Structures are given as structure tokens and as C-alpha cells.
Amino acid sequence: MKTSLSVPLSVLVSTLSIFQGSPAQAQGIVRYNAKDERKLLGPRYQGRLVPMASLNQLADDNSEPMILIHGRSGSVNNFTQLLSSTPRMTEYRLFYFAYDDLHRSLKRSAQDLALSILKLRTSRVTLLAHSMGGLIAREALNYLAKNGFAENTPSIRVISIDSPWQGGTSAGCTHKGTSVDRMVEYFLPAALTDMRSCSDFFQNLYNVSLPEKFSIELYFAQHGAQALDHTEAPLNRLPAKIANLFTDGTPMTGTLYEMNFWNAMSTSSQYPAFVNELSAIHEHSKIAARDVKSLLEKHFPRFPGDHSSVMMSHPSKDLDLPKYLQSIL
């Protein structure tokens, strides 16, 4: 990848035009609305990769691709400040995954993403996914792994930012599978149906064994309730449960939120290092909830800001998400 920038990124981002014409002719990322976004989709709301042509002038054709994936009710606009604060991102060939985050199911959007990745014909690709985009990225890995594509895929690194691994609402989940529940899901938009914590999508999201060439990293915002972490109710009992699991072998059980989050965390690429440090503590003393909390903060960092502002620069903080990405990309 290139190591120098010929144009100040802050200037470049501020002068980009909105998307024009077909996806292959996309020119930039500055303000546009949902109607403009729909023009980028394929037939039946099919998700597509859009080359970010203006930014790609800073990378050569051999640079590793990076795909930006927005969350619910989001757009490529959500990444503008992150791009301006993280120069290393423009050393990649940048693509934006345009998809319908309401009418198309997360599973189908994930399949669109997976098939688009196969068409890139590259050895490595990074997915930078915010919020619901992280769930789509994870399901895309599942699709590639369970449909026999794994051997022919590139190495894929997913960096998920404040994704709701616990699921969305759990309202009515006690009636899951009943005729009333089926009627409710029939009238819900497809993506919102999948976001229910008891949905078929969530029940199968963590059941696929991923090859070593796939990795997924979980990062969170310090504030906001859209995507929960281990410090927030109803997930703040997890550290004690994890301590009991590793100290006494007590099986992990809990609510839908707790189990969804635990399954996401325990299948992440950060989990093995987390376990190794817990095991080292256990050799000398009983693991306490405070030990688990400390290691969760270390291995699953939370950055300044809320669900949206976490992707912005926070100059008053020693470390924020842009600074962290600049160090790990």
C-alpha cells in the first residue's frame, strides 16, 4: 500500500460530489439522501459495491480493498469524518456497500455482499462495518464458509464498530413461533424482522465455524443504547458469569441479549487472547468479575462518543477510534 498522500484528505473530502450515474461512475461521498442511495441498488433492492473513485486516486490498483458498510438508516455519509481523521484508510482501494437496510433481509444483503467480495479477485479485503453493518458482514462470512466458497475467497478482516450483537428488540419474543408472532413478523419490514433478538437470523448467526482466514473484531462506543456492551444493562452481569465459567465451569446461560452477545464475543478474533489472559490469572488466583471487566476493556475496547459520534475524532481524548484505526490498519 502507498505510504504518502499527495492531497490533504480534509480538503479532498470537503470537495467530493455526490454519487452520479451508475455505481461504476461513482464520484464521491458527500451529502446525499435516501433517494440517491436507492439509485445505487440492483434489481429488487440488491446490494452492490460502489467504487469510491475520487478517494481511490490515492491508492493503486494493487492496494488492498476496503469496504465500508453503514448501519440502520445510515449511508456512506456516516464515514466522512472517519475518512478525514484516518489517512491510512485512503491507502486502500475504497468501496461502499450500498444496500436496502429496511426492505431486504439481512441474510439477503449479506449474500449480496459475499458475492460482491468474490468478484473483487483479491488476496485480502477489509470490511469496516458500523452498527447493523457488522451483522451483515458476519453473515457474509457465514455464507462464504458454509456454501463452499471459503477456499476461493480472500482473507477477510471485519472491523465492526458498535454493532448490536445482542440483537434489537426482544419484545414479544416469549411468543416466538406462535401464529400471532408469525403475523407480526409478516407485517414487519424484512430487515427489522431479522433484527429481533429471537429472529431466525440471530439464532443462526453464530453457528457457522469460520476458517482461520476470516477474522472479526468487535469495538464499541462508550455511550448510547443502540449497541450494548458488557458495562450496560442488561449485559452487565456477563463479567460475573464469565468469571464463574472459567473458575468453576458453570455453564454460560442467560437472556437472549446475553447469549447473543456472548456468542459474538466468543467467536471473535479477540477472544483467544482474552482467554489466555484469563487462564494466566486462574493459575494463581480465583478469577473475579473485576478481572474479567478489566480484560474486556483491553481486548474489546470502547471508544469516546455515542453510536454515531464514535466514528468522529475526539481531540480531547488520548485515544479515539480514528487514532486506533490509524494504528491497526
Coordinates of C-alpha atoms in Angstrom, one line a residue:
M1 CA 0.0 0.0 0.0
K2 CA 1.1 3.6 -0.5
T3 CA 2.6 5.4 2.3
S4 CA 2.1 9.0 1.3
L5 CA -0.8 11.3 0.4
S6 CA -0.4 13.9 -2.3
V7 CA -3.7 15.7 -1.4
P8 CA -4.7 16.8 2.1
L9 CA -7.6 14.4 3.0
S10 CA -9.6 17.1 4.8
V11 CA -9.6 19.1 1.6
L12 CA -10.4 16.1 -0.6
V13 CA -13.4 15.0 1.5
S14 CA -14.9 18.5 1.6
T15 CA -14.8 18.8 -2.2
L16 CA -16.3 15.5 -3.3
S17 CA -19.5 15.5 -5.2
I18 CA -22.5 13.1 -4.6
F19 CA -22.8 9.8 -6.5
Q20 CA -23.6 10.3 -10.1
G21 CA -24.7 7.8 -12.7
S22 CA -24.1 4.1 -12.4
P23 CA -22.1 2.5 -9.5
A24 CA -19.1 2.3 -11.8
Q25 CA -19.2 6.1 -12.3
A26 CA -19.5 7.0 -8.6
Q27 CA -17.5 10.1 -7.9
G28 CA -17.7 10.7 -4.1
I29 CA -19.3 10.6 -0.8
V30 CA -20.6 14.0 0.3
R31 CA -24.2 14.6 1.3
Y32 CA -27.0 12.8 -0.5
N33 CA -30.4 11.4 0.5
A34 CA -32.1 8.0 0.6
K35 CA -33.5 8.5 -2.9
D36 CA -29.9 8.9 -4.2
E37 CA -29.0 5.7 -2.3
R38 CA -31.8 3.7 -3.9
K39 CA -30.4 4.5 -7.3
L40 CA -27.3 2.6 -6.5
L41 CA -29.2 -0.7 -5.7
G42 CA -29.7 -3.5 -8.1
P43 CA -32.9 -5.2 -9.1
R44 CA -35.2 -6.0 -6.1
Y45 CA -33.1 -3.8 -3.8
Q46 CA -30.0 -5.9 -4.4
G47 CA -26.9 -4.6 -2.6
R48 CA -23.9 -3.5 -4.6
L49 CA -20.3 -2.4 -4.2
V50 CA -19.7 1.2 -5.3
P51 CA -16.1 2.2 -6.0
M52 CA -15.3 5.5 -4.3
A53 CA -13.5 6.8 -7.3
S54 CA -12.2 10.1 -6.1
L55 CA -10.6 8.6 -3.0
N56 CA -9.2 5.7 -4.9
Q57 CA -7.0 8.1 -6.8
L58 CA -4.8 7.9 -3.7
A59 CA -4.4 4.1 -4.0
D60 CA -3.0 2.0 -6.8
D61 CA -4.8 -1.0 -8.4
N62 CA -2.8 -3.4 -6.3
S63 CA -3.9 -1.9 -3.0
E64 CA -6.0 -4.0 -0.6
P65 CA -9.7 -3.3 -1.0
M66 CA -11.7 -1.9 2.0
I67 CA -15.4 -2.0 2.0
L68 CA -17.4 0.5 4.1
I69 CA -20.8 -0.8 5.4
H70 CA -23.3 1.5 7.1
G71 CA -25.8 0.7 9.7
R72 CA -29.6 1.0 10.0
S73 CA -30.9 4.3 8.4
G74 CA -27.3 5.1 7.6
S75 CA -25.4 6.0 4.4
V76 CA -21.9 6.5 3.2
N77 CA -22.1 10.0 4.8
N78 CA -21.6 8.3 8.2
F79 CA -17.9 7.6 7.2
T80 CA -17.0 11.1 6.1
Q81 CA -15.4 12.2 9.3
L82 CA -13.7 8.9 9.9
L83 CA -12.1 9.1 6.5
S84 CA -10.9 12.7 7.1
S85 CA -9.4 11.7 10.5
T86 CA -7.8 8.4 9.4
P87 CA -5.5 9.0 6.5
R88 CA -4.4 5.3 6.4
M89 CA -7.8 4.4 5.1
T90 CA -7.2 6.1 1.8
E91 CA -4.2 3.8 1.2
Y92 CA -6.8 1.1 0.5
R93 CA -9.0 0.8 -2.6
L94 CA -12.2 2.0 -1.1
F95 CA -15.7 0.7 -1.8
Y96 CA -19.0 1.4 -0.3
F97 CA -21.6 -1.3 0.1
A98 CA -25.0 0.2 -0.9
Y99 CA -27.9 -1.9 0.4
D100 CA -31.5 -1.5 1.5
D101 CA -31.5 -1.6 5.3
L102 CA -35.2 -1.9 5.6
H103 CA -37.0 -3.9 2.9
R104 CA -34.3 -6.5 2.2
S105 CA -33.5 -9.1 4.8
L106 CA -30.1 -9.0 6.5
K107 CA -29.4 -12.5 5.2
R108 CA -30.0 -11.5 1.6
S109 CA -27.9 -8.3 1.9
A110 CA -25.2 -10.4 3.4
Q111 CA -25.3 -12.8 0.4
D112 CA -25.1 -9.8 -1.9
L113 CA -22.0 -8.6 0.0
A114 CA -20.4 -12.1 -0.1
L115 CA -20.9 -12.5 -3.8
S116 CA -19.5 -9.0 -4.4
I117 CA -16.4 -9.8 -2.4
L118 CA -15.8 -12.9 -4.6
K119 CA -15.8 -10.6 -7.7
L120 CA -13.0 -8.4 -6.3
R121 CA -10.4 -11.1 -7.1
T122 CA -8.0 -10.1 -4.4
S123 CA -6.0 -11.9 -1.8
R124 CA -7.1 -9.7 1.2
V125 CA -10.0 -7.5 1.9
T126 CA -11.0 -5.4 5.0
L127 CA -14.7 -4.7 5.9
L128 CA -15.2 -1.7 8.1
A129 CA -18.8 -2.0 9.3
H130 CA -20.8 0.3 11.5
S131 CA -23.8 -0.8 13.6
M132 CA -26.1 -3.2 11.7
G133 CA -23.4 -3.4 9.0
G134 CA -21.4 -5.5 11.4
L135 CA -24.2 -8.2 11.5
I136 CA -24.3 -8.2 7.7
A137 CA -20.5 -8.6 7.5
R138 CA -20.6 -11.5 9.9
E139 CA -23.4 -13.2 8.0
A140 CA -21.5 -12.7 4.7
L141 CA -18.6 -14.7 6.3
N142 CA -21.0 -17.4 7.3
Y143 CA -22.4 -17.5 3.7
L144 CA -19.0 -17.9 2.2
A145 CA -17.9 -20.6 4.7
K146 CA -21.0 -22.8 4.6
N147 CA -21.5 -22.7 0.8
G148 CA -18.1 -24.0 -0.1
F149 CA -16.6 -20.7 -1.2
A150 CA -14.0 -20.5 1.7
E151 CA -11.1 -21.9 -0.3
N152 CA -11.6 -19.5 -3.1
T153 CA -12.1 -16.4 -1.0
P154 CA -9.6 -13.8 0.0
S155 CA -8.5 -13.4 3.6
I156 CA -11.3 -11.2 5.1
R157 CA -10.9 -9.0 8.1
V158 CA -14.1 -7.5 9.6
I159 CA -13.7 -4.5 11.9
S160 CA -17.1 -3.9 13.4
I161 CA -17.9 -0.6 15.1
D162 CA -20.7 -0.5 17.8
S163 CA -22.7 -3.3 16.3
P164 CA -25.8 -4.5 18.2
W165 CA -24.6 -8.1 18.7
Q166 CA -27.3 -8.5 21.4
G167 CA -30.0 -8.1 18.8
G168 CA -32.7 -5.5 18.5
T169 CA -35.9 -5.6 20.4
S170 CA -36.8 -8.7 22.4
A171 CA -40.5 -7.6 22.7
G172 CA -42.8 -10.5 22.1
C173 CA -40.0 -13.0 21.9
T174 CA -41.7 -15.1 24.6
H175 CA -44.3 -15.8 21.9
K176 CA -41.8 -16.7 19.2
G177 CA -43.2 -19.3 16.8
T178 CA -46.9 -18.7 17.6
S179 CA -49.4 -17.7 14.9
V180 CA -49.6 -14.2 16.5
D181 CA -45.8 -13.8 16.3
R182 CA -45.8 -15.0 12.7
M183 CA -48.4 -12.4 11.8
V184 CA -46.3 -9.7 13.5
E185 CA -43.2 -10.7 11.5
Y186 CA -45.2 -10.9 8.3
F187 CA -46.0 -7.2 8.5
L188 CA -42.6 -6.1 9.7
P189 CA -40.0 -4.9 7.1
A190 CA -37.6 -7.8 6.4
A191 CA -34.5 -6.1 8.0
L192 CA -36.4 -5.2 11.1
T193 CA -37.7 -8.8 11.4
D194 CA -34.1 -10.1 11.3
M195 CA -33.1 -7.5 14.0
R196 CA -35.3 -9.1 16.6
S197 CA -33.1 -10.8 19.2
C198 CA -35.1 -14.0 18.8
S199 CA -35.2 -14.0 15.0
D200 CA -34.1 -16.9 12.9
F201 CA -31.2 -14.7 11.7
F202 CA -29.8 -14.2 15.2
Q203 CA -30.4 -17.8 16.2
N204 CA -28.2 -19.0 13.3
L205 CA -25.7 -16.1 13.2
Y206 CA -23.1 -17.7 15.4
N207 CA -23.5 -21.3 14.5
V208 CA -21.1 -21.4 11.5
S209 CA -17.5 -22.4 12.0
L210 CA -15.3 -19.8 10.2
P211 CA -11.9 -20.6 8.6
E212 CA -8.8 -19.1 10.0
K213 CA -8.5 -16.7 7.0
F214 CA -11.7 -14.9 8.3
S215 CA -11.5 -12.7 11.3
I216 CA -13.9 -10.4 13.1
E217 CA -13.1 -7.7 15.6
L218 CA -15.6 -6.1 17.9
Y219 CA -15.3 -2.4 19.1
F220 CA -17.8 -0.3 20.9
A221 CA -18.8 3.3 21.8
Q222 CA -18.7 4.4 25.4
H223 CA -22.2 5.8 25.3
G224 CA -25.5 5.1 23.7
A225 CA -28.0 2.3 23.9
Q226 CA -28.3 1.1 20.3
A227 CA -25.4 -1.3 20.6
L228 CA -24.9 -2.6 24.1
D229 CA -21.6 -3.7 25.7
H230 CA -20.6 -5.5 28.9
T231 CA -20.9 -2.3 31.0
E232 CA -24.6 -1.7 30.3
A233 CA -27.7 -3.4 31.5
P234 CA -28.9 -6.0 30.6
L235 CA -25.4 -7.2 29.7
N236 CA -23.6 -6.0 32.9
R237 CA -24.0 -9.4 34.6
L238 CA -21.8 -11.1 31.9
P239 CA -18.4 -10.4 33.6
A240 CA -19.5 -12.3 36.7
K241 CA -20.9 -15.1 34.6
I242 CA -17.7 -15.3 32.6
A243 CA -15.7 -15.4 35.9
N244 CA -17.9 -18.4 37.1
L245 CA -17.5 -20.1 33.7
F246 CA -13.7 -20.1 33.9
T247 CA -13.3 -20.6 37.6
D248 CA -16.0 -23.2 38.4
G249 CA -17.0 -24.4 34.9
T250 CA -20.5 -23.0 35.4
P251 CA -22.2 -23.2 32.0
M252 CA -23.0 -19.9 30.3
T253 CA -26.7 -19.3 30.4
G254 CA -28.7 -16.1 30.3
T255 CA -31.2 -13.9 28.4
L256 CA -31.4 -13.7 24.6
Y257 CA -29.4 -10.5 24.8
E258 CA -26.7 -12.1 27.0
M259 CA -26.4 -15.2 24.9
N260 CA -26.3 -13.3 21.6
F261 CA -23.6 -11.0 22.9
W262 CA -21.6 -13.9 24.4
N263 CA -21.7 -15.9 21.2
A264 CA -20.5 -12.9 19.2
M265 CA -17.7 -12.2 21.7
S266 CA -16.6 -15.9 22.0
T267 CA -16.4 -16.3 18.2
S268 CA -14.4 -13.1 17.6
S269 CA -10.7 -12.9 16.7
Q270 CA -10.0 -11.1 20.1
Y271 CA -11.4 -13.9 22.2
P272 CA -8.3 -16.3 22.2
A273 CA -6.1 -13.6 23.7
F274 CA -8.8 -12.7 26.2
V275 CA -9.0 -16.4 27.3
N276 CA -5.2 -16.7 27.5
E277 CA -5.0 -13.8 29.9
L278 CA -7.9 -15.1 32.0
S279 CA -6.2 -18.5 32.2
A280 CA -3.0 -16.9 33.4
I281 CA -4.9 -15.2 36.2
H282 CA -6.6 -18.5 37.1
E283 CA -3.2 -20.2 37.6
H284 CA -2.5 -18.0 40.6
S285 CA -5.9 -17.0 42.0
K286 CA -9.7 -17.2 41.6
I287 CA -11.0 -15.1 38.7
A288 CA -13.2 -12.3 39.9
A289 CA -15.7 -10.2 37.9
R290 CA -13.4 -7.2 38.1
D291 CA -10.6 -9.2 36.4
V292 CA -13.0 -10.0 33.6
K293 CA -14.1 -6.4 33.3
S294 CA -10.5 -5.2 33.0
L295 CA -9.7 -7.7 30.3
L296 CA -12.9 -7.0 28.4
E297 CA -11.9 -3.3 28.3
K298 CA -8.5 -4.3 27.0
H299 CA -9.5 -6.7 24.3
F300 CA -12.9 -5.3 23.3
P301 CA -12.2 -1.5 23.6
R302 CA -14.9 1.1 24.0
F303 CA -14.1 4.5 22.3
P304 CA -15.3 8.0 23.1
G305 CA -18.7 9.0 21.7
D306 CA -22.1 7.5 21.2
H307 CA -23.4 5.3 18.5
S308 CA -22.8 7.9 15.8
S309 CA -20.1 10.2 17.2
V310 CA -17.8 7.2 18.0
M311 CA -16.6 7.4 14.4
M312 CA -15.6 11.0 14.8
S313 CA -12.4 12.5 16.1
H314 CA -12.2 13.4 19.8
P315 CA -9.2 15.7 20.1
S316 CA -9.5 16.0 23.9
K317 CA -9.1 12.2 24.3
D318 CA -5.8 10.4 24.3
L319 CA -7.3 7.6 22.2
D320 CA -10.4 7.6 19.9
L321 CA -11.5 5.3 17.1
P322 CA -9.7 7.2 14.3
K323 CA -6.4 7.2 16.2
Y324 CA -6.9 3.5 16.9
L325 CA -7.7 2.6 13.3
Q326 CA -4.7 4.6 12.2
S327 CA -2.5 2.3 14.4
I328 CA -4.0 -1.1 13.4
L329 CA -4.7 -0.8 9.7

